[in-house]
């Protein structure tokens, strides 16, 4: 007998099929479509493989154990649904946990009933059925200095259309996206959107390490599978016993009618899962001395005039970036985190005190997870404090990597953070991570992937401990720019560095596309105007930061009074956006930005006001029409349009620039 279990969140509904087979699920777009959910397009909610219970396919769908799971029970509260399934021959019990946020947040808990054990080699966080794969997929490549490169492709370009009656065999092909290593976004983003006519699904995998998603087709229809590490992709397995359960990484699922509505839903979901503290409401303007400025070479002589200039243009926090601890080469000597005596002859306190006297909060760059091979700390800490393989420390480019499961490693980092906060009154840390771990560690006899997963989770626990001890501390998430831009980290941390890109014109597409992956109020977009450049170049560099978190840099102390006035105007314009930012959702009137687009546009929309940033990225006059509804419009930054004009026609907003160089503007729409 078939029973349908229907469960809704404020923005998405799921229909579960409960019968003599495994529990199956179909994603439904809205409550009005609940009655239209069709069991024949559903897919098993959980797929699982284990040693001795695998299957001959690169796909993670159609697993033997997953097919033998049977519904046992479910429990429903106002915000949570728990569905229990059991596999009788192995004693495997899996519980699918779904939380109602803006969308759905889901994960899987696995355990063994009775004696025995089971070595899992894959376990999904969520699988949902798709009526078809005749859809377009939006996903993003991500790399150092070239983040957030979104693209659109038809799934039929990779999934052959051979599923036709009476020809039942289907291809084993799939569209798979996999991230390996400890940089969760080192090559691709853990975010995707599927658009099939008027229906769209979006998802994100919330893990600070390896992950996998795949889309494919069976005789029953399409499927979307979301997962953390697996044996096939990440050298991962884990032993289950009665006393050793396992929980997968969480994922989120949202629904909409098109690309923009899905990203709006993802924005609401990210806000719903974020652990927001009172200090996070501050949304300060941060000046950082690195980008196109000191580039890792801070000294007292260089910093003091920068501090004064940053205060004069309205910065709230001042962060001293890499190099403050280094007597020479800073790369392979990191780890002690003591101020350099040659860079600061009268002590770092002199610089910190100047920051405070100028009514700013001091910040420091820190790369906590590594110890340089030439650092004295490398010899002082035992091997157990580091990630190892076959008993030897993992060494990557002159650095060792701390194992945050280890109490000695944690104590070293806790002591470091607490000392810097207590001694210098640090209120902001830029936590960087420039070294990857490889596939993981086999310490304690685990698989490499499980060792890395445990370390990843220990890192999150360490961050939670910092916040508990220092509730007024803000922390920026950075990993060679945005190589770890995931919502395991960002559910905890205040700010995300969106890139290390040093060219303002290239940064424009990164900043414009960033809200696809990160909340606007967490998107730390560098604004580093360069003194001596033209007015349009100077302005464009500042526009990059205004619709997000303006992360200010540049040699402010060398600028002319006219240039400083432009910076002050940009900071004021940004503060006006900050007042609305935590409620705004993104859209892209010209589509998601492409790396070489001539015109790029990002809108942040609220119920009463919207802000629109428009970039023209090639030299010469040009005109573009943005398909947006007619409304009151005014220049926001700069406060005069200059060589730009805006006018309405039947197709939308017509924007024209007559300048001979690339340029950008921010408009306010009411």
XYZ file of C-alpha atoms in Angstrom:
670
model
C 0.000 0.000 0.000
C 1.405 3.373 -0.974
C 1.222 6.342 1.361
C 2.310 9.897 0.545
C 3.906 11.985 3.281
C 3.771 15.680 2.383
C 6.029 18.119 4.211
C 6.508 21.826 3.616
C 8.755 24.676 4.668
C 7.867 28.336 4.081
C 9.211 28.141 0.515
C 9.446 24.514 -0.641
C 7.443 21.316 -0.312
C 8.577 17.689 -0.519
C 6.469 14.610 -1.100
C 7.756 11.279 0.282
C 6.542 7.915 -0.973
C 6.156 5.299 1.779
C 5.497 1.762 0.500
C 7.165 -1.659 0.419
C 10.354 -0.221 -1.088
C 12.831 2.380 0.148
C 11.467 5.807 1.037
C 11.440 7.963 -2.067
C 11.116 11.715 -2.500
C 10.101 14.208 -5.154
C 10.900 17.892 -4.860
C 7.805 20.059 -5.320
C 8.022 23.725 -6.220
C 5.270 25.197 -4.078
C 2.357 24.163 -1.889
C -0.137 24.504 -4.722
C 1.599 21.601 -6.527
C 1.454 19.156 -3.617
C -1.374 17.217 -5.192
C 0.558 16.874 -8.412
C 3.533 15.004 -6.971
C 3.908 11.759 -8.919
C 5.447 8.671 -7.275
C 6.937 7.485 -10.593
C 9.279 10.517 -10.682
C 10.517 10.004 -7.118
C 13.922 8.646 -6.141
C 15.183 6.793 -3.023
C 15.830 9.363 -0.321
C 19.120 7.704 0.699
C 21.812 5.968 -1.306
C 24.491 4.038 0.576
C 27.350 1.688 -0.272
C 29.661 -0.337 1.952
C 32.517 -2.779 1.597
C 30.893 -5.958 0.301
C 27.780 -4.035 -0.686
C 28.878 -1.827 -3.565
C 27.670 -1.575 -7.128
C 29.378 -1.501 -10.494
C 28.979 2.100 -11.564
C 30.621 5.474 -11.217
C 27.199 6.783 -10.278
C 26.212 6.838 -6.621
C 22.592 6.074 -7.504
C 21.001 2.609 -7.532
C 22.986 1.242 -4.574
C 22.274 -2.294 -3.331
C 21.968 -1.276 0.314
C 19.954 1.810 -0.560
C 17.511 -0.353 -2.489
C 17.064 -2.669 0.507
C 16.258 0.088 2.993
C 12.698 -0.004 4.300
C 10.602 2.591 6.069
C 10.517 2.083 9.840
C 9.179 5.274 11.381
C 9.019 9.021 11.121
C 8.720 11.888 13.565
C 7.483 15.336 12.684
C 7.732 18.536 14.728
C 6.956 22.119 13.786
C 10.363 22.577 12.152
C 11.909 19.112 11.731
C 11.118 15.841 9.983
C 13.033 12.647 10.830
C 12.492 9.580 8.630
C 13.976 6.282 9.833
C 14.797 3.392 7.487
C 16.375 0.034 8.226
C 18.188 -2.652 6.234
C 17.597 -5.974 8.055
C 20.519 -8.094 6.811
C 23.266 -5.730 8.009
C 21.506 -3.978 10.886
C 21.991 -0.634 9.134
C 19.671 2.131 10.307
C 19.613 5.498 8.558
C 17.724 8.572 9.682
C 17.109 11.379 7.221
C 16.849 14.680 9.096
C 15.174 17.620 7.362
C 14.951 21.069 8.903
C 12.498 23.699 7.745
C 14.380 26.947 7.318
C 13.667 29.207 4.321
C 14.187 26.088 2.245
C 15.159 22.611 3.466
C 18.362 21.736 5.296
C 19.087 18.013 5.326
C 21.593 15.382 6.416
C 21.689 11.635 7.102
C 22.534 9.843 10.351
C 23.701 6.210 10.140
C 24.071 3.592 12.866
C 24.164 -0.174 13.377
C 21.646 -2.031 15.491
C 23.015 -5.090 17.267
C 26.468 -6.608 16.937
C 28.720 -6.409 13.927
C 30.048 -3.563 11.843
C 29.761 -2.048 8.402
C 32.424 -0.123 6.499
C 30.547 2.625 4.647
C 32.051 3.823 1.366
C 29.373 6.387 0.499
C 26.305 7.852 2.167
C 24.246 10.629 0.650
C 22.984 13.682 2.493
C 19.938 14.003 0.209
C 18.586 12.583 -3.038
C 15.520 14.032 -4.739
C 13.687 13.020 -7.879
C 13.378 15.232 -10.940
C 10.522 14.872 -13.442
C 13.089 15.121 -16.236
C 16.623 16.228 -17.023
C 15.551 18.400 -19.937
C 16.808 21.336 -17.934
C 19.551 23.927 -17.817
C 22.205 23.730 -15.130
C 23.873 26.827 -13.680
C 27.143 26.134 -11.878
C 30.376 27.978 -11.208
C 34.087 27.409 -11.637
C 36.227 28.943 -8.914
C 39.954 29.532 -8.846
C 42.494 31.880 -7.340
C 41.925 35.403 -8.704
C 39.134 34.124 -10.971
C 36.301 33.284 -8.608
C 32.555 32.954 -9.234
C 32.718 32.135 -12.965
C 29.137 31.016 -13.583
C 28.082 29.129 -16.683
C 24.891 27.642 -18.097
C 24.652 24.342 -19.948
C 21.903 22.034 -21.108
C 22.008 18.718 -19.243
C 21.161 16.949 -22.479
C 24.614 17.929 -23.701
C 25.996 15.260 -21.342
C 23.031 12.995 -20.619
C 21.971 11.036 -23.689
C 18.219 10.944 -24.319
C 17.622 7.194 -24.676
C 15.002 6.613 -21.974
C 12.019 5.644 -24.123
C 9.428 2.859 -23.804
C 9.730 0.000 -24.449
C 13.527 0.445 -24.386
C 14.078 0.326 -20.619
C 17.874 0.202 -20.202
C 19.215 3.649 -19.374
C 22.703 5.105 -19.643
C 25.079 5.072 -16.707
C 26.205 8.577 -17.586
C 25.844 11.401 -15.100
C 26.703 15.046 -14.722
C 29.007 15.059 -11.712
C 30.716 17.912 -9.911
C 33.309 16.938 -7.321
C 35.589 18.979 -5.086
C 38.608 17.279 -3.554
C 41.147 18.281 -0.925
C 40.695 20.778 1.917
C 39.843 23.752 -0.306
C 36.091 23.256 -0.557
C 35.834 25.785 -3.394
C 39.310 25.429 -4.866
C 38.006 24.600 -8.343
C 34.202 24.667 -8.252
C 31.461 26.042 -6.021
C 29.225 23.688 -3.979
C 26.192 25.489 -5.397
C 23.944 24.752 -8.354
C 20.647 25.705 -9.941
C 18.473 23.606 -12.268
C 15.878 25.396 -14.400
C 13.234 23.327 -16.178
C 10.655 25.616 -17.771
C 8.831 27.547 -15.029
C 10.328 25.390 -12.266
C 13.762 25.662 -10.682
C 15.709 24.011 -7.860
C 18.794 25.316 -6.129
C 21.178 23.699 -3.658
C 24.371 24.114 -1.705
C 26.600 21.628 0.135
C 27.684 23.035 3.490
C 31.084 21.480 4.132
C 34.593 22.914 4.506
C 36.204 19.981 2.736
C 35.499 17.478 -0.078
C 31.994 17.094 -1.518
C 30.125 15.743 -4.536
C 26.880 16.291 -6.397
C 25.543 14.517 -9.444
C 22.547 14.664 -11.742
C 21.428 11.749 -13.849
C 18.502 9.824 -15.259
C 16.835 6.485 -14.641
C 13.765 4.839 -16.121
C 11.748 6.533 -13.370
C 13.019 10.019 -14.194
C 15.869 12.264 -13.200
C 17.631 12.655 -9.873
C 19.758 15.129 -7.957
C 22.199 13.617 -5.455
C 24.066 15.655 -2.823
C 26.913 14.199 -0.791
C 30.006 14.807 1.273
C 33.160 12.705 0.711
C 32.972 9.223 -0.837
C 35.413 6.362 -1.332
C 35.302 6.615 -5.120
C 35.992 10.336 -5.183
C 37.856 11.135 -1.937
C 39.488 7.999 -0.420
C 36.749 8.021 2.227
C 35.262 5.204 4.247
C 34.145 4.900 7.863
C 33.397 1.947 10.135
C 29.941 1.799 11.697
C 29.344 -0.155 14.905
C 26.691 0.023 17.598
C 28.825 2.552 19.459
C 30.159 4.467 16.449
C 27.421 6.228 14.428
C 28.122 8.582 11.538
C 26.489 11.799 10.310
C 26.871 13.208 6.800
C 27.553 16.841 5.940
C 24.471 19.102 5.745
C 23.025 20.384 2.478
C 20.323 22.902 1.598
C 17.620 22.738 -1.072
C 15.450 25.638 -2.272
C 12.904 26.172 -5.029
C 11.843 28.961 -7.367
C 10.562 29.768 -10.820
C 13.786 30.979 -12.463
C 17.448 31.620 -11.757
C 17.008 34.892 -9.883
C 14.200 33.590 -7.680
C 16.315 30.571 -6.710
C 19.285 32.752 -5.754
C 16.911 34.931 -3.737
C 15.737 31.762 -1.967
C 19.347 30.643 -1.383
C 20.043 34.069 0.107
C 17.153 33.659 2.539
C 18.303 30.123 3.374
C 21.856 31.294 4.092
C 20.510 33.922 6.455
C 18.378 31.282 8.152
C 21.276 28.883 8.838
C 23.792 31.530 9.855
C 24.724 31.734 13.545
C 24.379 35.500 13.757
C 25.665 37.184 16.929
C 24.951 40.732 18.154
C 28.448 41.816 17.059
C 27.670 40.697 13.496
C 25.066 43.453 13.266
C 27.846 46.040 13.392
C 28.797 45.647 9.673
C 31.932 47.816 9.939
C 33.887 49.284 7.056
C 37.244 47.492 7.227
C 40.514 48.869 5.871
C 43.157 46.239 5.112
C 46.723 47.190 4.181
C 47.379 44.326 1.728
C 45.760 44.640 -1.666
C 47.647 46.913 -4.078
C 49.185 48.538 -0.997
C 51.745 46.959 1.383
C 51.406 43.401 -0.050
C 52.652 41.630 3.069
C 55.321 44.170 4.027
C 53.910 46.198 6.956
C 56.176 48.367 9.112
C 55.566 51.097 11.654
C 56.761 53.711 9.178
C 54.379 52.520 6.460
C 51.374 51.858 8.689
C 51.084 55.045 10.736
C 50.206 57.361 7.818
C 47.846 54.695 6.402
C 46.059 54.464 9.735
C 45.487 58.196 9.838
C 44.262 58.271 6.240
C 41.911 55.311 6.751
C 40.370 56.992 9.781
C 39.963 60.249 7.859
C 37.872 58.586 5.119
C 35.621 56.819 7.632
C 36.962 53.280 8.179
C 35.766 51.530 11.351
C 38.325 48.702 11.567
C 41.978 48.588 10.464
C 43.467 45.147 9.709
C 47.235 44.631 9.460
C 47.669 41.868 6.917
C 50.426 39.286 6.346
C 54.017 39.921 7.396
C 53.559 41.574 10.820
C 55.276 38.586 12.529
C 58.094 38.012 10.015
C 61.728 39.069 10.326
C 62.350 37.957 6.754
C 60.506 35.495 4.511
C 57.087 35.010 6.060
C 55.962 31.896 4.161
C 57.780 29.020 5.853
C 58.444 30.686 9.234
C 54.835 31.164 10.340
C 53.551 29.602 13.540
C 54.816 31.515 16.572
C 52.724 34.602 15.775
C 54.929 37.033 17.707
C 55.323 40.597 16.378
C 58.452 41.303 14.355
C 60.990 43.456 16.185
C 62.594 44.743 12.981
C 59.312 45.847 11.431
C 58.134 47.464 14.661
C 61.236 48.823 16.479
C 59.115 50.284 19.289
C 56.723 47.343 19.337
C 53.502 46.455 17.577
C 51.647 48.187 20.419
C 52.685 51.560 18.991
C 50.788 50.802 15.794
C 47.815 49.237 17.583
C 47.525 52.245 19.885
C 47.468 54.593 16.893
C 44.584 52.562 15.422
C 42.690 52.922 18.687
C 43.424 56.610 19.080
C 41.924 57.120 15.629
C 38.755 55.413 16.923
C 39.150 52.245 14.874
C 39.182 48.610 16.007
C 42.531 46.841 15.378
C 42.739 43.629 13.362
C 45.453 41.149 12.399
C 45.980 38.584 9.652
C 46.523 35.037 10.891
C 47.000 31.716 9.119
C 46.262 29.454 12.072
C 46.170 25.995 10.486
C 49.819 25.829 9.352
C 53.274 25.839 10.911
C 56.239 26.764 8.739
C 58.927 24.093 8.489
C 61.486 26.749 9.553
C 59.428 27.947 12.501
C 60.741 27.013 15.977
C 57.199 25.864 16.764
C 57.632 23.033 14.236
C 60.178 21.375 16.519
C 58.378 22.208 19.753
C 55.078 20.562 18.815
C 54.886 16.736 18.698
C 54.147 14.842 15.493
C 50.686 14.033 16.851
C 49.799 17.736 16.574
C 50.088 17.555 12.775
C 48.286 15.816 9.949
C 50.299 12.731 9.024
C 50.343 9.930 6.468
C 51.976 6.628 7.366
C 53.242 8.289 10.540
C 55.055 11.144 8.760
C 54.018 14.794 8.779
C 52.321 16.005 5.636
C 54.590 18.744 4.246
C 53.217 21.104 1.617
C 55.472 23.792 0.139
C 57.551 24.282 3.261
C 54.687 23.992 5.731
C 53.191 21.442 8.087
C 49.456 21.281 8.749
C 48.041 21.188 12.246
C 45.576 18.417 13.096
C 42.819 20.207 14.986
C 41.604 16.953 16.493
C 44.742 17.116 18.639
C 44.554 18.841 22.033
C 48.118 20.195 21.821
C 47.465 21.768 18.419
C 44.222 23.310 19.688
C 45.922 24.627 22.812
C 48.634 26.293 20.708
C 46.011 28.088 18.604
C 43.775 28.980 21.563
C 46.761 30.446 23.384
C 47.733 32.432 20.273
C 44.276 33.927 19.720
C 43.671 34.649 23.402
C 47.106 36.282 23.763
C 46.606 38.585 20.783
C 43.127 39.578 21.939
C 44.242 40.162 25.535
C 47.577 41.868 24.793
C 46.572 44.066 21.871
C 42.792 44.254 22.104
C 42.377 42.675 18.664
C 38.750 42.855 17.565
C 39.124 41.426 14.052
C 41.071 38.531 12.583
C 41.561 37.732 8.935
C 41.947 33.936 9.040
C 43.719 32.790 5.892
C 44.469 29.309 4.569
C 46.945 29.071 1.699
C 47.994 25.412 1.924
C 45.941 22.355 0.953
C 46.057 19.103 2.910
C 45.909 16.575 0.102
C 43.343 13.768 0.455
C 43.687 13.618 4.233
C 45.317 11.742 7.093
C 45.345 8.063 8.050
C 46.178 8.765 11.689
C 44.190 6.578 14.140
C 43.730 4.001 11.377
C 41.009 5.883 9.527
C 40.705 6.240 5.793
C 42.373 9.369 4.427
C 39.003 10.965 3.691
C 37.569 10.251 7.139
C 40.674 11.687 8.799
C 40.224 14.880 6.778
C 36.501 15.018 7.562
C 37.213 14.729 11.291
C 39.840 17.495 11.017
C 37.404 19.709 9.066
C 34.782 19.273 11.773
C 37.360 19.923 14.495
C 38.191 23.231 12.781
C 34.535 24.253 12.972
C 34.407 23.267 16.627
C 37.545 25.347 17.272
C 35.932 28.375 15.641
C 32.831 27.902 17.794
C 35.081 27.903 20.851
C 36.702 31.206 19.833
C 33.303 32.851 19.490
C 32.226 31.527 22.879
C 35.314 33.030 24.551
C 35.357 36.256 22.523
C 31.769 37.216 21.596
C 32.821 40.662 20.300
C 35.445 39.310 17.908
C 34.810 39.443 14.144
C 36.559 36.918 11.897
C 37.040 37.069 8.146
C 37.167 33.836 6.148
C 39.945 33.745 3.554
C 41.803 30.963 1.751
C 43.946 32.396 -1.035
C 40.947 34.593 -1.698
C 37.796 32.477 -1.850
C 39.107 28.909 -1.979
C 37.047 27.893 1.068
C 33.854 29.876 0.486
C 31.328 27.420 1.924
C 28.519 27.661 4.441
C 30.128 25.397 6.986
C 32.613 28.254 7.471
C 30.293 31.136 6.631
C 27.528 29.993 8.949
C 30.048 30.892 11.673
C 32.291 33.666 10.334
C 31.524 37.323 9.721
C 33.077 38.155 6.357
C 34.268 36.342 3.218
C 37.160 37.532 1.100
C 35.761 37.130 -2.412
C 39.124 37.175 -4.244
C 42.809 38.080 -4.295
C 42.342 39.620 -7.750
C 44.424 42.822 -8.010
C 42.947 44.331 -11.181
C 39.760 46.353 -10.578
C 38.372 45.605 -14.043
C 38.710 41.843 -13.524
C 37.354 42.132 -9.988
C 34.123 43.598 -11.349
C 32.733 40.251 -12.541
C 33.878 38.529 -9.322
C 32.102 41.093 -7.150
C 28.994 41.133 -9.323
C 28.652 37.327 -9.237
C 29.596 36.869 -5.562
C 25.993 36.949 -4.185
C 25.397 33.674 -6.009
C 27.688 32.010 -3.479
C 27.750 34.254 -0.406
C 25.422 36.625 1.406
C 25.798 40.247 0.272
C 26.434 41.258 3.883
C 29.335 38.774 4.024
C 30.829 39.457 0.576
C 34.106 41.249 1.294
C 34.755 42.853 -2.097
C 38.068 44.695 -2.291
C 37.818 48.370 -3.191
C 41.404 49.506 -3.776
C 41.466 52.780 -5.722
C 44.900 53.590 -7.126
C 46.164 57.136 -6.803
C 47.057 58.793 -10.083
C 44.604 56.794 -12.189
C 41.817 58.485 -14.131
C 38.578 59.489 -12.454
C 36.724 56.589 -14.135
C 39.342 53.984 -13.133
C 39.332 55.320 -9.593
C 35.530 55.243 -9.429
C 35.230 51.738 -10.898
C 37.557 50.329 -8.223
C 35.240 51.734 -5.551
C 32.019 50.594 -7.246
C 33.325 47.016 -6.897
C 32.851 47.228 -3.134
C 29.635 49.149 -2.665
C 27.022 46.392 -3.185
C 28.482 44.005 -0.631
C 30.979 44.718 2.136
C 33.341 47.414 0.921
C 36.779 46.050 1.882
C 38.872 49.182 1.608
C 42.558 49.305 0.679
C 44.960 51.449 -1.330
C 47.613 54.076 -0.574
C 45.160 56.571 0.903
C 48.041 58.524 2.425
C 49.378 59.315 -1.075
C 46.085 60.484 -2.546
C 45.127 63.987 -3.533
C 42.347 65.798 -1.665
C 40.064 65.288 -4.671
C 40.747 61.537 -4.684
C 40.091 61.296 -0.948
C 36.784 63.071 -1.429
C 35.758 60.350 -3.881
C 36.734 57.664 -1.358
C 34.695 59.395 1.369
C 31.743 59.610 -1.000
C 32.029 55.883 -1.733
C 32.154 55.021 1.981
C 29.053 57.171 2.579
C 27.232 55.534 -0.339
C 28.193 52.113 1.011
C 26.895 52.968 4.488
C 23.529 53.830 2.972
C 23.456 50.350 1.395
C 24.578 48.748 4.682
C 21.439 50.045 6.365
C 19.373 47.825 4.028
C 21.877 45.091 3.172
C 20.782 42.259 5.522
C 17.312 42.269 3.911
C 18.252 42.611 0.230
C 18.324 39.741 -2.276
C 20.338 39.633 -5.522
C 19.310 39.513 -9.156
C 21.209 39.948 -12.406
C 19.288 41.978 -15.033
C 21.777 40.984 -17.754
C 22.186 37.409 -16.536
C 24.935 35.987 -14.342
C 28.203 37.727 -15.259
C 30.576 36.035 -17.659
C 34.313 36.574 -17.348
C 34.606 38.560 -20.590
C 31.234 40.355 -20.659
C 31.260 43.929 -21.938
C 28.371 44.950 -19.657
C 27.790 43.539 -16.153
C 24.923 44.372 -13.798
C 24.028 43.362 -10.243
C 20.865 44.416 -8.414
C 20.205 44.065 -4.696
C 16.465 44.237 -4.177
C 14.291 45.048 -1.188
C 10.594 45.744 -0.735
C 11.049 49.528 -0.864
C 14.435 50.180 -2.450
C 16.840 48.468 -4.822
C 20.439 49.230 -5.688
C 21.813 48.577 -9.157
C 25.524 48.447 -10.000
C 26.383 48.589 -13.709
C 29.860 48.142 -15.156
C 30.984 48.828 -18.729
C 34.237 46.882 -19.012
C 35.648 47.879 -22.416
C 36.783 51.261 -23.752
C 34.493 53.409 -25.868
C 30.889 54.664 -25.886
C 28.147 52.051 -25.645
C 24.470 51.536 -24.835
C 22.691 48.651 -23.097
C 19.042 48.019 -22.177
C 18.348 46.386 -18.830
C 14.975 44.579 -18.723
C 13.732 45.986 -15.417
C 10.440 47.613 -14.483
C 10.083 51.370 -14.684
C 10.586 53.102 -11.330
C 12.074 56.218 -9.767
C 15.839 56.199 -10.274
C 18.712 58.331 -9.011
C 22.509 58.153 -9.083
C 23.853 56.679 -5.851
C 27.608 56.594 -6.494
C 28.949 58.807 -7.855
C 26.187 61.247 -6.943
C 26.271 62.608 -10.510
C 26.123 60.400 -13.601
C 28.771 62.356 -15.503
C 29.309 60.723 -18.895
C 26.442 58.293 -18.295
C 22.751 58.714 -19.064
C 19.731 56.660 -18.004
C 16.333 56.665 -19.688
C 13.278 54.427 -19.824
C 11.691 52.875 -22.889
C 9.223 50.034 -23.412
C 11.984 47.421 -22.987
C 13.401 48.708 -19.721
C 16.222 50.958 -18.535
C 18.475 52.248 -21.307
C 21.976 53.010 -20.024
C 24.500 54.860 -22.168
C 28.113 55.729 -21.498
C 30.000 58.166 -23.706
C 33.370 57.902 -21.979
C 36.326 56.420 -23.849
C 37.362 54.109 -20.992
C 35.776 51.418 -18.816
C 33.474 52.856 -16.182
C 30.849 51.942 -13.577
C 27.966 53.472 -11.656
C 25.650 52.560 -8.771
C 21.990 53.600 -9.065
C 19.234 53.708 -6.454
C 15.760 52.564 -7.509
C 12.671 53.252 -5.408
